[in-house]
CSV table of C-alpha atoms and ligand atoms in Angstrom, one decimal:
chain,number,residue,atom,x,y,z
A,1,UNK,CA,-18.7,152.2,-101.1
A,2,UNK,CA,-19.5,152.8,-97.4
A,3,UNK,CA,-16.9,154.6,-95.2
A,4,UNK,CA,-17.9,152.4,-92.3
A,5,UNK,CA,-20.1,149.3,-91.7
A,6,UNK,CA,-21.6,148.1,-88.5
A,7,UNK,CA,-21.9,144.4,-87.8
A,8,UNK,CA,-23.3,143.1,-84.5
A,9,UNK,CA,-22.9,146.6,-83.0
A,10,UNK,CA,-19.1,146.8,-83.9
A,11,UNK,CA,-17.8,149.5,-86.2
A,12,UNK,CA,-15.6,148.6,-89.2
A,13,UNK,CA,-13.8,151.3,-91.1
A,14,UNK,CA,-12.9,151.2,-94.8
A,15,UNK,CA,-9.5,149.8,-95.3
A,16,UNK,CA,-8.7,148.3,-98.7
A,17,UNK,CA,-10.6,149.1,-101.9
A,18,UNK,CA,-11.8,146.4,-104.2
A,19,UNK,CA,-9.6,147.8,-107.0
A,20,UNK,CA,-6.4,147.2,-105.0
A,21,UNK,CA,-7.5,143.7,-104.0
A,22,UNK,CA,-8.3,142.8,-107.6
A,23,UNK,CA,-4.9,144.1,-108.7
A,24,UNK,CA,-3.2,141.9,-106.1
A,25,UNK,CA,-5.2,138.9,-107.2
A,26,UNK,CA,-4.3,139.4,-110.8
A,27,UNK,CA,-0.7,139.7,-109.9
A,28,UNK,CA,-0.8,136.4,-107.9
A,29,UNK,CA,-2.5,134.6,-110.8
A,30,UNK,CA,0.2,135.9,-113.2
A,31,UNK,CA,3.1,134.9,-110.9
A,32,UNK,CA,1.7,131.4,-110.4
A,33,UNK,CA,0.9,131.0,-114.1
A,34,UNK,CA,4.5,131.8,-114.9
A,35,UNK,CA,5.8,129.2,-112.4
A,36,UNK,CA,3.3,126.5,-113.5
A,37,UNK,CA,2.8,127.0,-117.2
A,38,UNK,CA,4.0,123.5,-118.0
A,39,UNK,CA,1.8,121.8,-115.4
A,40,UNK,CA,-1.8,121.4,-114.6
A,41,UNK,CA,-2.0,122.4,-111.0
A,42,UNK,CA,-4.8,121.6,-108.5
A,43,UNK,CA,-5.9,124.7,-106.7
A,44,UNK,CA,-7.3,124.1,-103.2
A,45,UNK,CA,-9.6,126.9,-101.9
A,46,UNK,CA,-10.0,127.2,-98.2
A,47,UNK,CA,-13.7,127.7,-97.4
A,48,UNK,CA,-15.5,129.8,-96.5
A,49,UNK,CA,-13.4,133.0,-96.5
A,50,UNK,CA,-11.5,132.3,-99.7
A,51,UNK,CA,-14.5,131.8,-102.0
A,52,UNK,CA,-14.4,135.3,-103.5
A,53,UNK,CA,-10.6,135.3,-103.8
A,54,UNK,CA,-10.7,131.9,-105.5
A,55,UNK,CA,-13.4,133.1,-107.9
A,56,UNK,CA,-11.5,136.2,-109.0
A,57,UNK,CA,-8.2,134.3,-109.1
A,58,UNK,CA,-9.6,131.6,-111.4
A,59,UNK,CA,-10.9,134.2,-113.8
A,60,UNK,CA,-7.3,135.5,-114.2
A,61,UNK,CA,-5.5,132.1,-114.3
A,62,UNK,CA,-4.8,131.6,-118.0
A,63,UNK,CA,-3.7,127.9,-118.2
A,64,UNK,CA,-5.4,124.6,-117.7
A,65,UNK,CA,-6.0,123.9,-114.0
A,66,UNK,CA,-8.3,122.2,-111.6
A,67,UNK,CA,-10.1,123.4,-108.4
A,68,UNK,CA,-11.3,121.8,-105.2
A,69,UNK,CA,-12.1,123.0,-101.7
A,70,UNK,CA,-11.4,122.2,-98.1
A,71,UNK,CA,-13.1,123.6,-95.1
A,72,UNK,CA,-11.6,124.2,-91.7
A,73,UNK,CA,-13.1,126.1,-88.7
A,74,UNK,CA,-11.2,128.1,-86.1
A,75,UNK,CA,-12.5,131.7,-85.8
A,76,UNK,CA,-15.4,132.3,-83.4
A,77,UNK,CA,-16.1,136.0,-83.2
A,78,UNK,CA,-13.0,138.1,-83.0
A,79,UNK,CA,-10.4,135.8,-81.6
A,80,UNK,CA,-9.0,132.6,-83.0
A,81,UNK,CA,-10.1,129.8,-80.7
A,82,UNK,CA,-6.9,127.8,-81.4
A,83,UNK,CA,-9.0,124.7,-82.3
A,84,UNK,CA,-9.0,123.9,-85.9
A,85,UNK,CA,-11.4,121.2,-87.1
A,86,UNK,CA,-11.7,119.7,-90.6
A,87,UNK,CA,-15.2,120.2,-91.9
A,88,UNK,CA,-14.6,119.2,-95.6
A,89,UNK,CA,-11.7,116.9,-96.4
A,90,UNK,CA,-9.5,116.7,-99.5
A,91,UNK,CA,-10.4,114.5,-102.4
A,92,UNK,CA,-8.1,111.8,-103.6
A,93,UNK,CA,-7.3,113.5,-106.9
A,94,UNK,CA,-4.5,115.5,-105.3
A,95,UNK,CA,-2.1,112.5,-105.2
A,96,UNK,CA,0.9,112.9,-107.5
A,97,UNK,CA,-0.2,116.5,-108.4
A,98,UNK,CA,1.1,120.0,-107.9
A,99,UNK,CA,-1.1,121.5,-105.3
A,100,UNK,CA,-1.5,125.2,-104.5
A,101,UNK,CA,-3.5,126.2,-101.5
A,102,UNK,CA,-5.6,129.4,-102.0
A,103,UNK,CA,-6.1,130.9,-98.5
A,104,UNK,CA,-7.8,134.2,-97.8
A,105,UNK,CA,-5.6,135.2,-94.9
A,106,UNK,CA,-2.6,133.9,-93.0
A,107,UNK,CA,-2.3,135.2,-89.5
A,108,UNK,CA,-0.8,133.1,-86.7
A,109,UNK,CA,-0.3,130.1,-89.0
A,110,UNK,CA,-2.5,127.8,-87.0
A,111,UNK,CA,-4.8,127.1,-89.8
A,112,UNK,CA,-1.9,126.7,-92.1
A,113,UNK,CA,-0.3,124.1,-89.8
A,114,UNK,CA,-3.5,122.1,-90.0
A,115,UNK,CA,-3.6,122.4,-93.8
A,116,UNK,CA,0.0,121.1,-94.0
A,117,UNK,CA,-1.1,118.3,-91.8
A,118,UNK,CA,-4.0,117.5,-94.1
A,119,UNK,CA,-1.7,117.0,-97.0
A,120,UNK,CA,0.9,115.0,-95.0
A,121,UNK,CA,-0.4,111.6,-96.2
A,122,UNK,CA,-1.8,112.6,-99.6
A,123,UNK,CA,1.4,112.0,-101.6
A,124,UNK,CA,1.2,115.2,-103.5
A,125,UNK,CA,4.0,116.0,-105.9
A,126,UNK,CA,4.6,119.4,-104.4
A,127,UNK,CA,2.7,121.8,-102.2
A,128,UNK,CA,2.6,125.6,-102.3
A,129,UNK,CA,0.8,128.2,-100.2
A,130,UNK,CA,-0.8,131.3,-101.7
A,131,UNK,CA,-2.6,133.7,-99.4
A,132,UNK,CA,-4.4,136.9,-100.5
A,133,UNK,CA,-3.7,138.6,-97.1
A,134,UNK,CA,-0.7,138.0,-95.0
A,135,UNK,CA,-0.2,139.3,-91.4
A,136,UNK,CA,3.6,139.0,-91.4
A,137,UNK,CA,3.8,140.6,-87.9
A,138,UNK,CA,2.1,137.7,-86.1
A,139,UNK,CA,2.9,134.8,-88.5
A,140,UNK,CA,4.9,132.1,-86.7
A,141,UNK,CA,7.0,131.5,-89.8
A,142,UNK,CA,6.9,127.7,-89.7
A,143,UNK,CA,6.1,127.2,-93.4
A,144,UNK,CA,7.0,129.4,-96.2
A,145,UNK,CA,4.3,131.5,-97.7
A,146,UNK,CA,5.1,131.1,-101.4
A,147,UNK,CA,2.8,133.7,-102.8
A,148,UNK,CA,0.8,136.5,-101.2
A,149,UNK,CA,-1.3,139.4,-102.4
A,150,UNK,CA,-1.2,142.1,-99.7
A,151,UNK,CA,0.8,142.3,-96.5
A,152,UNK,CA,-1.4,143.8,-93.7
A,153,UNK,CA,-0.9,144.8,-90.0
A,154,UNK,CA,-2.5,142.7,-87.3
A,155,UNK,CA,-6.1,144.1,-87.6
A,156,UNK,CA,-9.3,142.2,-87.6
A,157,UNK,CA,-10.7,142.5,-91.1
A,158,UNK,CA,-14.0,141.7,-92.9
A,159,UNK,CA,-15.2,141.9,-96.5
A,160,UNK,CA,-14.2,140.2,-99.8
A,161,UNK,CA,-15.3,136.8,-98.4
A,162,UNK,CA,-14.0,137.4,-94.9
A,163,UNK,CA,-16.6,137.5,-92.1
A,164,UNK,CA,-17.3,138.6,-88.6
A,165,UNK,CA,-19.7,136.1,-87.0
A,166,UNK,CA,-20.6,135.0,-90.5
A,167,UNK,CA,-21.6,138.4,-91.7
A,168,UNK,CA,-19.7,140.9,-94.0
A,169,UNK,CA,-18.6,138.4,-96.5
A,170,UNK,CA,-20.6,140.1,-99.2
A,171,UNK,CA,-18.7,143.5,-98.9
A,172,UNK,CA,-16.6,144.1,-101.9
A,173,UNK,CA,-14.0,146.1,-100.1
A,174,UNK,CA,-12.0,145.2,-96.9
A,175,UNK,CA,-13.0,146.9,-93.6
A,176,UNK,CA,-11.0,146.9,-90.4
A,177,UNK,CA,-12.4,146.7,-86.9
A,178,UNK,CA,-12.4,150.0,-85.1
A,179,UNK,CA,-11.4,149.1,-81.5
A,180,UNK,CA,-12.5,152.1,-79.5
A,181,UNK,CA,-11.2,152.3,-75.9
A,182,UNK,CA,-13.6,150.5,-73.6
A,183,UNK,CA,-15.9,152.6,-71.4
A,184,UNK,CA,-16.9,151.0,-68.1
A,185,UNK,CA,-19.4,152.9,-65.9
A,186,UNK,CA,-21.0,152.4,-62.5
A,187,UNK,CA,-24.4,153.9,-62.2
A,188,UNK,CA,-24.8,154.7,-58.6
A,189,UNK,CA,-27.9,155.8,-56.6
A,190,UNK,CA,-30.7,154.7,-54.3
A,191,UNK,CA,-33.4,152.3,-55.4
A,192,UNK,CA,-35.8,154.3,-57.7
A,193,UNK,CA,-33.0,156.8,-58.7
A,194,UNK,CA,-33.6,155.9,-62.4
A,195,UNK,CA,-30.5,153.8,-62.9
A,196,UNK,CA,-32.2,151.2,-65.0
A,197,UNK,CA,-34.1,153.8,-67.1
A,198,UNK,CA,-31.0,155.7,-67.8
A,199,UNK,CA,-28.8,152.6,-68.5
A,200,UNK,CA,-31.3,151.7,-71.2
A,201,UNK,CA,-30.5,155.0,-73.0
A,202,UNK,CA,-26.8,155.0,-72.4
A,203,UNK,CA,-26.4,151.4,-73.5
A,204,UNK,CA,-27.8,152.3,-77.0
A,205,UNK,CA,-26.0,155.6,-77.2
A,206,UNK,CA,-22.5,154.2,-76.4
A,207,UNK,CA,-22.9,150.6,-77.5
A,208,UNK,CA,-22.4,149.2,-74.0
A,209,UNK,CA,-23.5,146.1,-72.3
A,210,UNK,CA,-25.9,146.8,-69.4
A,211,UNK,CA,-25.6,144.5,-66.4
A,212,UNK,CA,-28.3,145.1,-63.7
A,213,UNK,CA,-27.6,142.7,-60.8
A,214,UNK,CA,-31.2,143.2,-59.6
A,215,UNK,CA,-32.5,142.1,-63.1
A,216,UNK,CA,-30.2,139.1,-63.2
A,217,UNK,CA,-31.4,138.0,-59.7
A,218,UNK,CA,-35.0,138.4,-60.7
A,219,UNK,CA,-34.5,136.5,-63.9
A,220,UNK,CA,-32.9,133.7,-61.9
A,221,UNK,CA,-35.8,133.7,-59.4
A,222,UNK,CA,-38.2,133.5,-62.4
A,223,UNK,CA,-36.3,130.6,-63.9
A,224,UNK,CA,-36.1,128.8,-60.5
A,225,UNK,CA,-32.3,128.4,-60.6
A,226,UNK,CA,-30.1,127.7,-57.7
A,227,UNK,CA,-28.9,131.3,-57.7
A,228,UNK,CA,-32.5,132.5,-57.7
A,229,UNK,CA,-33.4,130.4,-54.7
A,230,UNK,CA,-30.4,131.6,-52.8
A,231,UNK,CA,-31.2,135.3,-53.6
A,232,UNK,CA,-35.0,135.2,-53.2
A,233,UNK,CA,-35.2,135.4,-49.3
A,234,UNK,CA,-32.9,138.4,-49.2
A,235,UNK,CA,-34.6,140.3,-52.0
A,236,UNK,CA,-38.0,139.7,-50.6
A,237,UNK,CA,-37.0,141.4,-47.4
A,238,UNK,CA,-35.2,144.3,-49.1
A,239,UNK,CA,-31.8,143.0,-47.7
A,240,UNK,CA,-28.7,142.8,-49.8
A,241,UNK,CA,-27.8,139.4,-51.2
A,242,UNK,CA,-24.4,138.2,-49.6
A,243,UNK,CA,-21.3,139.7,-51.3
A,244,UNK,CA,-19.8,136.3,-52.2
A,245,UNK,CA,-22.9,135.3,-54.2
A,246,UNK,CA,-23.3,138.6,-55.9
A,247,UNK,CA,-19.6,139.0,-56.9
A,248,UNK,CA,-19.5,135.5,-58.5
A,249,UNK,CA,-22.6,136.2,-60.4
A,250,UNK,CA,-21.4,139.6,-61.7
A,251,UNK,CA,-18.1,138.1,-62.9
A,252,UNK,CA,-20.0,135.4,-64.8
A,253,UNK,CA,-22.1,138.2,-66.5
A,254,UNK,CA,-18.9,140.1,-67.6
A,255,UNK,CA,-17.3,137.0,-68.9
A,256,UNK,CA,-20.3,136.2,-71.1
A,257,UNK,CA,-19.4,139.2,-73.3
A,258,UNK,CA,-15.7,139.2,-74.0
A,259,UNK,CA,-16.1,141.4,-77.1
A,260,UNK,CA,-18.2,144.1,-75.4
A,261,UNK,CA,-17.3,147.8,-76.1
A,262,UNK,CA,-17.8,148.4,-72.3
A,263,UNK,CA,-20.2,147.8,-69.5
A,264,UNK,CA,-22.7,149.7,-67.5
A,265,UNK,CA,-22.8,148.3,-63.9
A,266,UNK,CA,-26.2,149.0,-62.5
A,267,UNK,CA,-26.8,148.1,-58.9
A,268,UNK,CA,-23.3,146.8,-58.5
A,269,UNK,CA,-21.2,147.4,-56.5
A,270,UNK,CA,-23.4,148.0,-53.5
A,271,UNK,CA,-20.7,147.4,-50.8
A,272,UNK,CA,-17.1,148.3,-50.4
A,273,UNK,CA,-16.2,144.6,-50.6
A,274,UNK,CA,-18.0,144.4,-53.9
A,275,UNK,CA,-16.2,147.5,-55.2
A,276,UNK,CA,-12.8,146.1,-54.2
A,277,UNK,CA,-13.6,142.8,-55.8
A,278,UNK,CA,-14.8,144.5,-59.0
A,279,UNK,CA,-11.6,146.5,-59.2
A,280,UNK,CA,-9.4,143.4,-58.7
A,281,UNK,CA,-11.5,141.4,-61.2
A,282,UNK,CA,-11.3,144.2,-63.8
A,283,UNK,CA,-7.6,144.5,-63.3
A,284,UNK,CA,-7.1,140.8,-64.0
A,285,UNK,CA,-8.8,141.5,-67.4
A,286,UNK,CA,-6.8,144.6,-68.1
A,287,UNK,CA,-10.0,146.6,-67.7
A,288,UNK,CA,-11.0,149.4,-65.3
A,289,UNK,CA,-13.9,151.6,-64.1
A,290,UNK,CA,-13.8,154.9,-65.9
A,291,UNK,CA,-16.4,156.7,-63.9
A,292,UNK,CA,-19.0,156.2,-61.2
A,293,UNK,CA,-22.0,158.4,-61.8
A,294,UNK,CA,-24.5,159.0,-59.0
A,295,UNK,CA,-28.1,159.9,-59.7
A,296,UNK,CA,-29.2,162.1,-56.8
A,297,UNK,CA,-32.8,162.3,-55.5
A,298,UNK,CA,-34.4,162.7,-52.1
A,299,UNK,CA,-36.0,159.8,-50.2
A,300,UNK,CA,-39.6,161.1,-50.4
A,301,UNK,CA,-39.4,161.4,-54.2
A,302,UNK,CA,-37.9,158.0,-54.5
A,303,UNK,CA,-40.5,156.3,-52.2
A,304,UNK,CA,-43.3,157.8,-54.4
A,305,UNK,CA,-41.6,156.6,-57.6
A,306,UNK,CA,-41.0,153.1,-56.3
A,307,UNK,CA,-44.6,152.7,-55.1
A,308,UNK,CA,-45.8,153.9,-58.6
A,309,UNK,CA,-43.4,151.4,-60.2
A,310,UNK,CA,-44.6,148.6,-57.9
A,311,UNK,CA,-48.2,149.0,-59.3
A,312,UNK,CA,-47.0,148.1,-62.8
A,313,UNK,CA,-43.9,145.9,-62.2
A,314,UNK,CA,-45.5,143.7,-59.7
A,315,UNK,CA,-42.2,143.6,-57.7
A,316,UNK,CA,-43.1,142.9,-54.1
A,317,UNK,CA,-40.1,144.8,-52.9
A,318,UNK,CA,-41.6,148.0,-54.6
A,319,UNK,CA,-45.0,147.7,-53.0
A,320,UNK,CA,-44.4,147.8,-49.3
A,321,UNK,CA,-43.1,151.1,-47.8
A,322,UNK,CA,-41.4,149.1,-45.0
A,323,UNK,CA,-39.4,147.1,-47.5
A,324,UNK,CA,-38.5,150.2,-49.4
A,325,UNK,CA,-37.3,152.0,-46.2
A,326,UNK,CA,-35.2,148.9,-45.4
A,327,UNK,CA,-33.6,149.2,-48.9
A,328,UNK,CA,-32.8,152.8,-48.2
A,329,UNK,CA,-31.4,151.9,-44.9
A,330,UNK,CA,-29.2,149.1,-46.6
A,331,UNK,CA,-28.1,151.8,-49.0
A,332,UNK,CA,-27.2,154.3,-46.3
A,333,UNK,CA,-25.2,151.8,-44.3
A,334,UNK,CA,-23.5,149.7,-46.9
A,335,UNK,CA,-23.6,151.5,-50.3
A,336,UNK,CA,-23.2,155.2,-49.4
A,337,UNK,CA,-19.6,154.6,-48.2
A,338,UNK,CA,-18.7,153.8,-51.8
A,339,UNK,CA,-18.9,157.5,-52.5
A,340,UNK,CA,-15.6,158.2,-50.7
A,341,UNK,CA,-14.1,154.9,-52.2
A,342,UNK,CA,-14.6,156.3,-55.7
A,343,UNK,CA,-13.8,159.9,-54.8
A,344,UNK,CA,-10.4,158.8,-53.6
A,345,UNK,CA,-9.8,157.3,-57.0
A,346,UNK,CA,-11.0,160.6,-58.7
A,347,UNK,CA,-13.9,158.8,-60.4
A,348,UNK,CA,-17.0,160.0,-58.6
A,349,UNK,CA,-19.4,162.2,-60.5
A,350,UNK,CA,-22.8,163.4,-59.3
A,351,UNK,CA,-25.8,164.2,-61.4
A,352,UNK,CA,-29.2,165.7,-60.5
A,353,UNK,CA,-31.6,162.8,-60.9
A,354,UNK,CA,-34.8,165.0,-60.8
A,355,UNK,CA,-36.3,166.1,-64.1
A,356,UNK,CA,-37.4,164.8,-67.5
A,357,UNK,CA,-35.8,161.5,-68.4
A,358,UNK,CA,-34.1,163.0,-71.5
A,359,UNK,CA,-32.8,165.9,-69.5
A,360,UNK,CA,-31.1,163.5,-67.1
A,361,UNK,CA,-29.7,161.4,-70.0
A,362,UNK,CA,-28.1,164.6,-71.2
A,363,UNK,CA,-26.5,165.3,-67.9
A,364,UNK,CA,-25.1,161.8,-67.8
A,365,UNK,CA,-23.8,162.0,-71.4
A,366,UNK,CA,-22.0,165.3,-70.5
A,367,UNK,CA,-20.1,163.5,-67.8
A,368,UNK,CA,-19.3,160.6,-70.0
A,369,UNK,CA,-18.1,162.8,-72.8
A,370,UNK,CA,-15.8,164.7,-70.4
A,371,UNK,CA,-14.0,161.6,-69.5
B,401,AMP,P1,-32.4,146.5,-57.7
B,401,AMP,O1,-33.2,145.9,-58.9
B,401,AMP,O2,-31.1,146.9,-58.1
B,401,AMP,O3,-33.2,147.4,-56.8
B,401,AMP,O4,-32.1,145.2,-56.8
B,401,AMP,C1,-33.1,144.4,-56.2
B,401,AMP,C2,-32.6,143.6,-55.1
B,401,AMP,O5,-31.6,142.6,-55.6
B,401,AMP,C3,-31.8,144.3,-54.0
B,401,AMP,O6,-32.7,144.9,-53.0
B,401,AMP,C4,-31.0,143.2,-53.4
B,401,AMP,O7,-31.7,142.3,-52.6
B,401,AMP,C5,-30.6,142.4,-54.6
B,401,AMP,N1,-29.3,143.0,-55.2
B,401,AMP,C6,-29.2,143.7,-56.4
B,401,AMP,N2,-27.9,144.0,-56.6
B,401,AMP,C7,-27.2,143.7,-55.5
B,401,AMP,C8,-25.8,143.8,-55.1
B,401,AMP,N3,-24.9,144.4,-55.8
B,401,AMP,N4,-25.5,143.2,-53.9
B,401,AMP,C9,-26.4,142.6,-53.1
B,401,AMP,N5,-27.7,142.5,-53.5
B,401,AMP,C10,-28.1,143.0,-54.6
């Protein structure tokens, strides 16, 4: 048995051992068998999550019975979408029968409502609900849960048939999502300071999503999108792309990843207006910037680094010393004032950006771990 498992970069901690689950399943089978000993009930398993529960339940059900399945869909990732669709409908055999739904988990009750709806015109004799896991804290209470195995708090769980993005169903035990506090960082510094290089390491180390506004623009230029066409003339000269365009693009990038453990903003914000817009946007999502870390290096070193990079990257704005100087000038005029913006919030940290790459990652990690 693993203490933790990782699925799609998220950590899940051991929560309920298989032995405890099996005990609960056995007890449910015994309770239902007692109530239905004189009938031949039809059990209806709810796919996919309940398949393992149904299998173990059937092994412990001692009397004659039948089994069928339905399939509904509602979870996408970590949050219930609220839309429940029927993917596999009920057979006619349920008419006039005692039906017992076998659900893996009841949380808000939305799926249950859809199930009840499914049975509304099937003329079943009676209809009971049996759920292995039951989140009583968030259940809306509209229908009685006739039998349940284990009551659990409102945690996202995987294992024993339950999935996260379709994985984790094969785990024998139940694991719960470890929701660590988000870390949101701004990497700050002149062009060539090493923001992109360092972001690549930090992103792995802290499981963060890296958003480089420069990279997003370049990708859009490459793909010939409307945004790319808009940004191209500014980037080619080494000017900043207008705030309005950049802010909208950045918001779109954050919203693509609602489950992220945190973000590294690289190359954004670059103006006070962008910083204010970022703060307001994050506030609306109950998020915040935890730290702004500046990578410090002198202009002459940076100029040399960028010209070297230009030889391999092919970026035209890295090949012409005039354009590079213009980017430094844009930084001095528009971006440098952000230092006091973040200092006033007590979030500004400065790190020496000269040295071996690993050494600099170490300096950045020390700041992050001190937060
Ligand atoms: P970078 O790759 O970060 O050096 O960005 C390359 C170019 O993309 C910049 O010189 C700007 O023209 C544009 N750009 C990137 N980020 C921003 C931003 N936050 N605001 C305005 N323009 C940006």
